[in-house]
Tab-separated table of C-alpha atoms in Angstrom:
chain	number	residue	atom	x	y	z
A	179	MET	CA	17.565	20.296	54.727
A	180	ILE	CA	15.307	21.968	52.157
A	181	ASN	CA	13.436	23.952	54.812
A	182	PHE	CA	16.691	25.114	56.365
A	183	ILE	CA	18.026	26.236	52.991
A	184	LYS	CA	14.800	28.207	52.614
A	185	SER	CA	15.561	29.889	55.923
A	186	ILE	CA	19.056	30.718	54.671
A	187	ILE	CA	17.566	32.403	51.628
A	188	ILE	CA	15.182	34.316	53.859
A	189	SER	CA	17.951	35.442	56.207
A	190	ILE	CA	20.048	36.763	53.329
A	191	ALA	CA	17.412	38.344	51.100
A	192	PHE	CA	14.259	38.189	53.273
A	193	PHE	CA	11.311	38.873	51.015
A	194	ILE	CA	13.324	40.039	47.983
A	195	ILE	CA	11.202	39.170	44.920
A	196	ILE	CA	9.062	36.834	47.039
A	197	ILE	CA	5.287	37.257	47.055
A	198	PHE	CA	3.009	35.673	49.626
A	199	PRO	CA	-0.176	34.580	47.859
A	200	TYR	CA	-3.439	33.281	49.229
A	201	LYS	CA	-6.167	31.121	47.804
A	202	THR	CA	-9.910	31.473	47.639
A	203	SER	CA	-12.567	28.788	47.630
A	204	SER	CA	-16.253	28.376	48.307
A	205	SER	CA	-15.468	28.595	52.010
A	206	SER	CA	-12.267	30.549	52.470
A	207	LEU	CA	-9.438	32.575	51.066
A	208	GLU	CA	-5.946	32.262	52.448
A	209	PHE	CA	-2.242	32.456	51.683
A	210	HIS	CA	-0.714	29.082	51.075
A	211	LYS	CA	2.722	29.133	49.530
A	212	LYS	CA	5.496	31.234	48.034
A	213	ILE	CA	5.686	32.225	44.393
A	214	SER	CA	8.867	33.733	42.984
A	215	ILE	CA	8.707	36.703	40.641
A	216	ASN	CA	10.900	37.169	37.593
A	217	ARG	CA	10.272	40.813	36.781
A	218	ASP	CA	11.783	40.525	33.280
A	219	ASP	CA	9.177	37.913	32.389
A	220	PHE	CA	6.402	40.178	33.640
A	221	VAL	CA	7.590	43.048	31.458
A	222	LYS	CA	7.751	40.850	28.368
A	223	ARG	CA	4.192	39.583	28.701
A	224	SER	CA	2.533	42.697	30.062
A	225	LEU	CA	0.055	44.798	28.128
A	226	LYS	CA	0.940	47.999	29.931
A	227	SER	CA	3.179	49.263	32.684
A	228	LYS	CA	2.336	52.617	34.201
A	229	ARG	CA	3.738	54.830	36.928
A	230	THR	CA	1.096	56.884	38.687
A	231	SER	CA	1.339	60.641	39.103
A	232	LEU	CA	-1.617	61.152	41.416
A	233	ASN	CA	-1.573	63.100	44.673
A	234	ASN	CA	-0.293	59.911	46.189
A	235	ASN	CA	3.001	58.961	47.840
A	236	PHE	CA	2.527	55.418	46.571
A	237	GLN	CA	4.030	55.171	43.094
A	238	ILE	CA	2.448	52.141	41.461
A	239	ILE	CA	4.500	50.450	38.748
A	240	PHE	CA	1.567	48.556	37.290
A	241	THR	CA	1.721	45.583	34.941
A	242	CYS	CA	-1.412	43.934	33.566
A	243	GLY	CA	-1.119	40.660	31.686
A	244	ILE	CA	-4.668	40.220	30.392
A	245	ASP	CA	-6.635	41.592	27.422
A	246	ASP	CA	-9.542	42.996	29.442
A	247	LYS	CA	-8.760	46.725	29.532
A	248	LYS	CA	-11.628	47.540	31.887
A	249	LEU	CA	-10.503	44.925	34.400
A	250	CYS	CA	-6.907	46.159	34.139
A	251	ASP	CA	-8.033	49.738	34.727
A	252	ASN	CA	-10.130	48.705	37.739
A	253	ALA	CA	-7.196	46.849	39.285
A	254	GLN	CA	-4.832	49.771	38.751
A	255	LYS	CA	-7.347	52.174	40.300
A	256	GLY	CA	-7.651	49.791	43.255
A	257	PHE	CA	-3.903	49.838	43.859
A	258	GLU	CA	-3.863	53.621	43.543
A	259	SER	CA	-6.806	54.070	45.920
A	260	ALA	CA	-5.187	51.889	48.590
A	261	GLY	CA	-2.051	54.002	48.289
A	262	GLN	CA	-4.086	57.195	48.600
A	263	ILE	CA	-5.732	55.965	51.800
A	264	ILE	CA	-2.366	55.215	53.396
A	265	THR	CA	-0.941	58.520	52.132
A	266	SER	CA	-3.810	60.294	53.893
A	267	THR	CA	-2.652	58.650	57.142
A	268	ILE	CA	1.156	58.652	56.900
A	269	SER	CA	3.413	61.570	55.996
A	270	PHE	CA	6.044	60.005	53.742
A	271	LYS	CA	9.410	61.714	53.347
A	272	ASN	CA	10.173	59.516	50.353
A	273	PRO	CA	7.682	57.774	48.043
A	274	ILE	CA	6.745	54.116	48.393
A	275	ILE	CA	7.345	52.325	45.104
A	276	VAL	CA	5.165	49.281	44.475
A	277	ASN	CA	5.729	46.620	41.839
A	278	ALA	CA	2.078	45.668	41.216
A	279	SER	CA	1.055	42.914	38.801
A	280	PHE	CA	-2.394	41.685	37.763
A	281	TYR	CA	-2.698	38.660	35.485
A	282	ASP	CA	-4.046	35.124	35.028
A	283	PHE	CA	-2.063	32.895	37.389
A	284	CYS	CA	-3.206	29.696	35.658
A	285	LYS	CA	-2.062	30.673	32.164
A	286	THR	CA	1.172	32.315	33.271
A	287	ASP	CA	2.348	30.484	36.394
A	288	ASN	CA	0.390	27.228	36.103
A	289	GLN	CA	-1.257	28.119	39.429
A	290	CYS	CA	-4.719	26.885	38.481
A	291	SER	CA	-7.906	26.357	40.458
A	292	ASN	CA	-8.166	22.965	42.124
A	293	ASP	CA	-11.154	21.558	43.998
A	294	ASN	CA	-12.926	24.927	43.808
A	295	GLU	CA	-9.854	26.763	45.136
A	296	ILE	CA	-7.960	29.464	43.295
A	297	VAL	CA	-4.766	31.319	44.188
A	298	ALA	CA	-5.712	34.976	44.575
A	299	GLY	CA	-2.409	36.758	45.192
A	300	GLY	CA	-0.709	38.819	47.875
A	301	ALA	CA	1.937	41.396	48.753
A	302	SER	CA	5.067	41.790	50.859
A	303	PRO	CA	8.096	43.982	51.489
A	304	ALA	CA	10.300	43.822	48.393
A	305	LYS	CA	13.488	44.169	50.409
A	306	ILE	CA	14.501	43.931	54.063
A	307	ILE	CA	17.495	45.822	55.495
A	308	THR	CA	19.213	44.780	58.735
A	309	LEU	CA	20.002	47.722	61.028
A	310	THR	CA	21.465	48.009	64.519
A	311	ASP	CA	18.683	49.446	66.669
A	312	ASN	CA	19.007	52.019	69.457
A	313	ASP	CA	19.115	49.201	72.016
A	314	GLY	CA	22.161	47.710	70.303
A	315	ILE	CA	20.220	44.804	68.786
A	316	LYS	CA	20.183	44.086	65.051
A	317	ARG	CA	16.716	43.941	63.528
A	318	ASN	CA	15.216	43.576	60.067
A	319	TYR	CA	13.480	46.677	58.689
A	320	PRO	CA	11.338	46.866	55.550
A	321	GLN	CA	12.916	49.121	52.941
A	322	ALA	CA	9.741	51.235	52.898
A	323	LEU	CA	10.382	52.240	56.521
A	324	VAL	CA	14.139	52.736	56.177
A	325	LYS	CA	13.469	55.292	53.432
A	326	GLN	CA	11.463	57.386	55.921
A	327	LEU	CA	14.133	57.451	58.651
A	328	GLN	CA	16.875	60.052	58.984
A	329	PHE	CA	20.414	58.845	58.263
A	330	GLU	CA	23.596	60.616	57.277
A	331	ARG	CA	24.175	57.851	54.750
A	332	TYR	CA	21.512	55.461	53.497
A	333	PRO	CA	22.066	51.803	52.583
A	334	ASP	CA	21.646	50.681	49.001
A	335	PHE	CA	17.969	50.446	48.113
A	336	GLY	CA	16.316	48.049	45.716
A	337	PRO	CA	14.067	49.366	42.921
A	338	PHE	CA	10.847	48.507	44.782
A	339	ASP	CA	9.615	48.813	48.352
A	340	ILE	CA	6.570	46.541	48.085
A	341	SER	CA	5.879	43.671	45.683
A	342	ALA	CA	2.254	42.793	44.930
A	343	LYS	CA	0.605	40.392	42.520
A	344	PHE	CA	-3.058	39.462	42.186
A	345	ASN	CA	-4.899	36.897	40.100
A	346	SER	CA	-7.224	38.359	37.470
A	347	GLU	CA	-9.429	35.228	37.590
A	348	VAL	CA	-10.677	35.906	41.127
A	349	ASN	CA	-14.195	37.327	41.446
A	350	TYR	CA	-13.299	40.787	42.748
A	351	TRP	CA	-15.666	43.682	43.346
A	352	PHE	CA	-14.214	47.078	42.484
A	353	GLU	CA	-15.127	50.467	43.892
A	354	GLY	CA	-17.230	52.167	41.225
A	355	ASP	CA	-18.903	48.979	39.947
A	356	ASN	CA	-22.457	49.671	38.818
A	357	SER	CA	-23.898	46.763	40.821
A	358	PRO	CA	-23.640	46.165	44.605
A	359	ILE	CA	-21.114	43.651	45.870
A	360	LYS	CA	-22.325	40.040	45.750
A	361	SER	CA	-21.950	37.485	48.534
A	362	ASP	CA	-19.199	35.641	46.654
A	363	GLN	CA	-17.179	38.737	45.759
A	364	THR	CA	-14.155	40.243	47.488
A	365	ASP	CA	-13.580	43.997	47.682
A	366	PHE	CA	-10.279	44.513	45.865
A	367	ILE	CA	-9.324	47.703	47.736
A	368	LEU	CA	-9.940	46.006	51.090
A	369	ILE	CA	-7.433	43.219	50.498
A	370	VAL	CA	-4.869	45.437	48.746
A	371	LEU	CA	-4.985	47.910	51.643
A	372	HIS	CA	-4.464	45.071	54.136
A	373	GLU	CA	-1.542	43.747	52.108
A	374	PHE	CA	0.097	47.156	51.714
A	375	ILE	CA	0.145	47.454	55.524
A	376	HIS	CA	2.052	44.164	55.657
A	377	GLY	CA	4.383	45.580	53.033
A	378	LEU	CA	5.092	48.525	55.331
A	379	GLY	CA	6.317	46.124	58.015
A	380	PHE	CA	3.313	44.857	59.972
A	381	VAL	CA	4.702	41.331	60.237
A	382	SER	CA	6.394	39.287	62.950
A	383	SER	CA	9.537	37.269	62.298
A	384	TRP	CA	8.589	34.544	64.800
A	385	ASN	CA	8.037	31.301	62.928
A	386	ASP	CA	9.146	27.675	62.781
A	387	PHE	CA	11.834	27.714	60.103
A	388	PHE	CA	12.700	24.038	60.545
A	389	ASN	CA	9.216	22.436	60.494
A	390	PHE	CA	7.066	24.425	58.089
A	391	ILE	CA	4.116	22.028	57.978
A	392	ASN	CA	3.936	20.996	61.634
A	393	PRO	CA	5.421	23.771	63.836
A	394	GLN	CA	7.316	22.517	66.884
A	395	GLU	CA	9.074	25.700	67.999
A	396	LEU	CA	9.261	29.399	67.144
A	397	THR	CA	12.296	31.588	66.554
A	398	PRO	CA	13.008	34.838	64.736
A	399	VAL	CA	14.667	34.631	61.302
A	400	PRO	CA	17.917	32.591	61.275
A	401	SER	CA	20.901	34.617	60.059
A	402	VAL	CA	23.037	32.143	58.140
A	403	ALA	CA	25.929	32.503	55.714
A	404	ILE	CA	27.131	29.707	53.449
A	405	ILE	CA	30.888	29.229	53.552
A	406	ASN	CA	33.130	26.793	51.702
A	407	SER	CA	33.368	24.182	54.434
A	408	GLY	CA	29.913	24.567	55.978
A	409	ILE	CA	27.665	27.300	57.326
A	410	SER	CA	28.086	30.201	59.704
A	411	PHE	CA	25.142	30.778	62.029
A	412	ASN	CA	25.045	34.333	63.364
A	413	GLY	CA	21.949	34.237	65.534
A	414	PHE	CA	18.228	34.850	65.099
A	415	ILE	CA	17.107	38.316	63.976
A	416	GLU	CA	13.793	39.953	64.864
A	417	ASN	CA	11.753	42.308	62.703
A	418	ILE	CA	11.288	45.889	63.888
A	419	PHE	CA	7.649	44.913	64.576
A	420	ASP	CA	8.882	42.380	67.162
A	421	LYS	CA	10.780	44.997	69.166
A	422	TYR	CA	7.489	46.142	70.711
A	423	LEU	CA	5.925	42.739	71.415
A	424	ILE	CA	5.287	41.893	75.052
A	425	PHE	CA	3.835	39.151	77.219
A	426	LEU	CA	0.455	40.522	78.266
A	427	SER	CA	0.626	38.777	81.638
A	428	SER	CA	3.841	40.495	82.742
A	429	GLY	CA	4.700	43.244	80.280
A	430	ASP	CA	8.107	41.665	79.656
A	431	SER	CA	9.573	42.155	76.193
A	432	ILE	CA	9.740	39.216	73.799
A	433	THR	CA	13.181	40.483	72.828
A	434	ASN	CA	14.364	39.000	76.139
A	435	ILE	CA	13.518	35.562	74.759
A	436	THR	CA	15.373	36.312	71.529
A	437	THR	CA	18.418	37.270	73.589
A	438	LYS	CA	18.240	34.012	75.559
A	439	ILE	CA	17.906	31.914	72.406
A	440	ASN	CA	20.847	33.714	70.817
A	441	THR	CA	23.161	32.695	73.659
A	442	ILE	CA	23.606	29.493	71.662
A	443	VAL	CA	26.085	31.389	69.458
A	444	LYS	CA	28.384	32.092	72.404
A	445	GLU	CA	27.822	28.681	73.956
A	446	LYS	CA	28.081	26.459	70.871
A	447	GLY	CA	29.973	28.673	68.404
A	448	ASN	CA	28.735	29.747	64.997
A	449	PHE	CA	30.360	27.244	62.628
A	450	TYR	CA	28.522	24.090	61.547
A	451	GLN	CA	29.457	21.526	58.921
A	452	SER	CA	25.909	21.308	57.575
A	453	PRO	CA	22.385	22.643	58.150
A	454	GLU	CA	21.409	19.292	59.656
A	455	ASN	CA	24.269	19.591	62.126
A	456	PHE	CA	23.015	22.968	63.294
A	457	ILE	CA	19.426	21.755	63.645
A	458	ILE	CA	20.509	18.761	65.735
A	459	THR	CA	22.646	20.992	67.945
A	460	PHE	CA	19.901	23.571	68.374
A	461	LYS	CA	17.191	21.035	69.202
A	462	SER	CA	19.361	19.434	71.880
A	463	SER	CA	20.238	22.763	73.523
A	464	THR	CA	18.684	24.527	76.505
A	465	GLN	CA	17.947	27.453	74.183
A	466	TYR	CA	15.577	25.226	72.242
A	467	GLN	CA	13.327	25.033	75.288
A	468	GLN	CA	12.777	28.789	75.002
A	469	SER	CA	11.627	28.384	71.406
A	470	GLN	CA	9.222	25.606	72.428
A	471	MET	CA	7.831	27.873	75.132
A	472	MET	CA	7.236	30.583	72.516
A	473	LEU	CA	5.163	28.183	70.434
A	474	GLU	CA	2.999	27.377	73.451
A	475	ILE	CA	2.500	31.060	74.256
A	476	ALA	CA	1.781	31.962	70.625
A	477	THR	CA	-1.124	29.485	70.642
A	478	THR	CA	-2.585	30.705	73.948
A	479	PRO	CA	-5.374	33.305	73.613
A	480	PHE	CA	-4.637	36.858	74.778
A	481	SER	CA	-1.008	36.086	75.602
A	482	LEU	CA	0.966	38.500	73.401
A	483	GLY	CA	0.553	42.136	72.472
A	484	PHE	CA	2.147	45.142	70.802
A	485	LEU	CA	2.913	47.943	73.275
A	486	PRO	CA	3.018	51.346	71.533
A	487	ASN	CA	5.469	54.064	72.499
A	488	ASN	CA	2.734	56.246	73.969
A	489	ALA	CA	1.329	53.488	76.202
A	490	ALA	CA	3.330	54.684	79.256
A	491	ASN	CA	3.979	51.005	80.105
A	492	ASN	CA	0.261	50.607	80.797
A	493	LEU	CA	-0.468	47.051	79.679
A	494	SER	CA	-4.131	47.880	79.134
A	495	ASN	CA	-2.993	50.009	76.177
A	496	ALA	CA	-1.315	47.072	74.437
A	497	ILE	CA	-2.750	45.917	71.110
A	498	ILE	CA	-3.705	42.244	71.454
A	499	LEU	CA	-2.232	39.999	68.766
A	500	GLU	CA	-3.769	36.909	67.180
A	501	THR	CA	-2.739	33.930	69.329
A	502	THR	CA	-5.996	31.946	69.386
A	503	LEU	CA	-5.091	29.602	66.533
A	504	ASN	CA	-3.969	26.157	67.655
A	505	PRO	CA	-2.027	24.666	65.996
A	506	PHE	CA	0.055	27.719	65.159
A	507	LYS	CA	-0.767	28.980	61.678
A	508	THR	CA	2.205	30.572	59.989
A	509	GLY	CA	1.291	34.089	58.938
A	510	SER	CA	-2.154	34.249	60.509
A	511	SER	CA	-0.780	33.851	64.029
A	512	LEU	CA	1.089	36.844	65.528
A	513	GLY	CA	1.072	38.865	62.290
A	514	HIS	CA	-2.466	40.160	62.879
A	515	VAL	CA	-4.534	41.680	65.653
A	516	ASP	CA	-6.889	39.503	67.677
A	517	LEU	CA	-10.044	38.716	65.711
A	518	LYS	CA	-12.417	38.447	68.678
A	519	THR	CA	-11.250	41.752	70.120
A	520	TYR	CA	-11.148	43.903	66.994
A	521	ALA	CA	-13.524	42.404	64.379
A	522	ASN	CA	-16.308	44.912	65.085
A	523	THR	CA	-14.094	47.883	65.877
A	524	SER	CA	-12.355	50.588	63.879
A	525	ASP	CA	-9.243	48.365	63.936
A	526	PHE	CA	-10.850	45.657	61.799
A	527	LEU	CA	-8.342	46.007	58.943
A	528	MET	CA	-5.524	43.827	60.298
A	529	THR	CA	-7.552	40.882	61.582
A	530	TYR	CA	-6.706	37.685	59.736
A	531	ILE	CA	-10.266	37.145	58.490
A	532	GLN	CA	-12.384	39.462	56.367
A	533	ASN	CA	-15.838	38.496	55.132
A	534	SER	CA	-16.564	38.313	51.417
A	535	GLY	CA	-19.681	40.109	50.245
A	536	MET	CA	-18.731	43.188	52.264
A	537	THR	CA	-17.114	46.382	51.034
A	538	LEU	CA	-14.536	48.501	52.785
A	539	GLY	CA	-17.330	51.009	53.332
A	540	ASP	CA	-19.428	48.316	55.016
A	541	TYR	CA	-16.655	47.631	57.512
A	542	ILE	CA	-16.158	51.314	58.245
A	543	SER	CA	-19.908	51.749	58.768
A	544	ILE	CA	-20.233	48.717	61.054
A	545	SER	CA	-17.264	49.819	63.148
A	546	GLY	CA	-18.742	53.242	63.855
A	547	ASN	CA	-17.415	55.431	61.011
A	548	TYR	CA	-14.065	56.217	62.627
A	549	THR	CA	-12.923	59.663	61.475
A	550	GLY	CA	-9.452	58.305	60.719
A	551	GLY	CA	-10.779	56.073	57.947
A	552	PRO	CA	-10.017	52.350	57.553
A	553	ILE	CA	-6.656	52.628	59.340
A	554	GLY	CA	-7.879	52.495	62.924
A	555	PRO	CA	-6.452	54.259	65.986
A	556	LYS	CA	-4.483	51.261	67.240
A	557	LEU	CA	-3.057	50.522	63.808
A	558	ARG	CA	-1.982	54.160	63.615
A	559	GLN	CA	-0.175	53.634	66.938
A	560	VAL	CA	1.581	50.531	65.621
A	561	LEU	CA	2.783	52.252	62.459
A	562	GLY	CA	3.849	55.346	64.392
A	563	THR	CA	5.750	53.297	66.960
A	564	MET	CA	7.618	51.446	64.219
A	565	GLY	CA	8.831	54.793	62.884
A	566	TYR	CA	6.306	56.174	60.394
A	567	ASP	CA	5.206	59.804	60.720
A	568	ILE	CA	1.447	59.668	61.365
A	569	LYS	CA	-0.655	62.644	60.307
A	570	GLU	CA	-2.832	64.227	62.981
A	571	SER	CA	-5.822	64.623	60.670
A	572	TYR	CA	-7.222	62.260	58.062
A	573	PHE	CA	-8.791	63.557	54.869
A	574	SER	CA	-10.529	60.770	52.995
A	575	PRO	CA	-9.433	60.591	49.332
A	576	PHE	CA	-12.836	59.105	48.464
A	577	ILE	CA	-16.004	57.834	50.130
A	578	PRO	CA	-16.075	54.004	50.090
A	579	SER	CA	-19.369	52.486	48.977
A	580	VAL	CA	-21.706	51.030	51.592
A	581	SER	CA	-24.028	48.151	50.708
A	582	LEU	CA	-27.105	49.644	52.381
A	583	LYS	CA	-29.240	46.547	51.948
A	584	LYS	CA	-26.760	44.480	53.953
A	585	VAL	CA	-25.417	46.910	56.537
A	586	SER	CA	-27.303	48.689	59.280
A	587	ALA	CA	-26.246	50.433	62.460
A	588	THR	CA	-26.956	47.256	64.421
A	589	THR	CA	-25.069	44.874	62.131
A	590	LYS	CA	-22.225	42.972	63.747
A	591	ILE	CA	-19.611	40.669	62.279
A	592	SER	CA	-19.399	37.340	64.049
A	593	ASN	CA	-16.014	36.720	65.637
A	594	ASN	CA	-16.678	33.003	65.872
A	595	LEU	CA	-15.158	31.133	62.939
A	596	ASP	CA	-17.917	28.521	62.732
A	597	SER	CA	-20.573	31.238	62.765
A	598	ILE	CA	-18.804	33.071	59.978
A	599	ILE	CA	-18.862	29.943	57.844
A	600	ILE	CA	-22.595	29.524	58.426
A	601	ILE	CA	-23.657	33.159	58.036
A	602	LEU	CA	-21.237	34.208	55.306
A	603	PRO	CA	-19.977	31.160	53.429
A	604	ILE	CA	-17.046	33.047	51.919
A	605	PHE	CA	-14.513	34.975	53.974
A	606	LEU	CA	-10.912	36.065	53.742
A	607	ILE	CA	-8.172	34.514	55.814
A	608	PHE	CA	-5.040	36.638	55.764
A	609	ASN	CA	-2.195	34.216	56.340
A	610	PHE	CA	1.154	35.942	55.813
A	611	ILE	CA	3.704	33.208	55.188
A	612	ILE	CA	7.418	33.658	55.664
């Protein structure tokens, strides 16, 4: 019941004032649960709130809740730099407005370190807007993208496009620090840049909304309305990201599966007396078998991909998604590119693991110094296919630092999880939870 009510909230507001944090420990850093944001409370306790006016289409509404001015300034510069990098890649018709907060999670939210783990933070779209796509199917779009599209009349926008909050107690390394990055430090710009890309819409809707802890099936987001005498179920809605997902073995669109699952509305009707009643009906239906099949496929290596518009239906041009994790890991699975395929390439940014002790410059150097910067060629294709206007040329807003003592031309990042734990005891796991 509680999980289904959560899915109702998601289907109505989908990411509005919800941040997806992750945690860091001596061995890993990952998202682990939702934290709600009350913006009024942030304003009351903040030390400063600034709007940037840099040559940057990301307008950062920055709130810092700690007394360390230098640390606040470093965090704000990190947010701004991540926005500059994306601005150098995407031509924005309208600015992206980010609600960015940096403060002590333990003192403010009672999210304290436990067993050497500490919640680090995260980011997400601040608002999702449902639009009817050109194929006649309704899909969820991040507000950031909708603002870039051409409409005669725009829907009502919220005040922010991306919400981001990060814990000031995490051991971050900031670009411009006098000392090189240490093995237990995380490059702040690296994780903010990754998170901003999620905020722009790099996220799949496919998840188990009825069994959060132990996934048993996958569906897109349930669209549910609460009515006086029960609930109205109006089908499952994909994200715009999902429109371009295919089965790598056949090239068939995953949207075909969504369509099959949604036949339950016509077959069973859309009124249910309670959430439990809907769940029982769904799990006993033939449509449920399709959702079980999706879980199996989403945990089979090299099974799903993103086919860009310019791929000419050539499956070899598909971007391979992360489907190696079994059991399915909400957020890490599907919402990232395949780690083994892209860890040592110029498309490293959207893998679900990033090593601590390495700067953004280190990753760029290891991957061959791609002229397009940290947003690799395949990620550019993904963003362009979703609807963003990608610039032909990239002009770096700054030169990221390279830790010369650690990185050489022959350095490679292990794409084996056990090896990563042995070689680099701290690494990032990007696990984007819906």
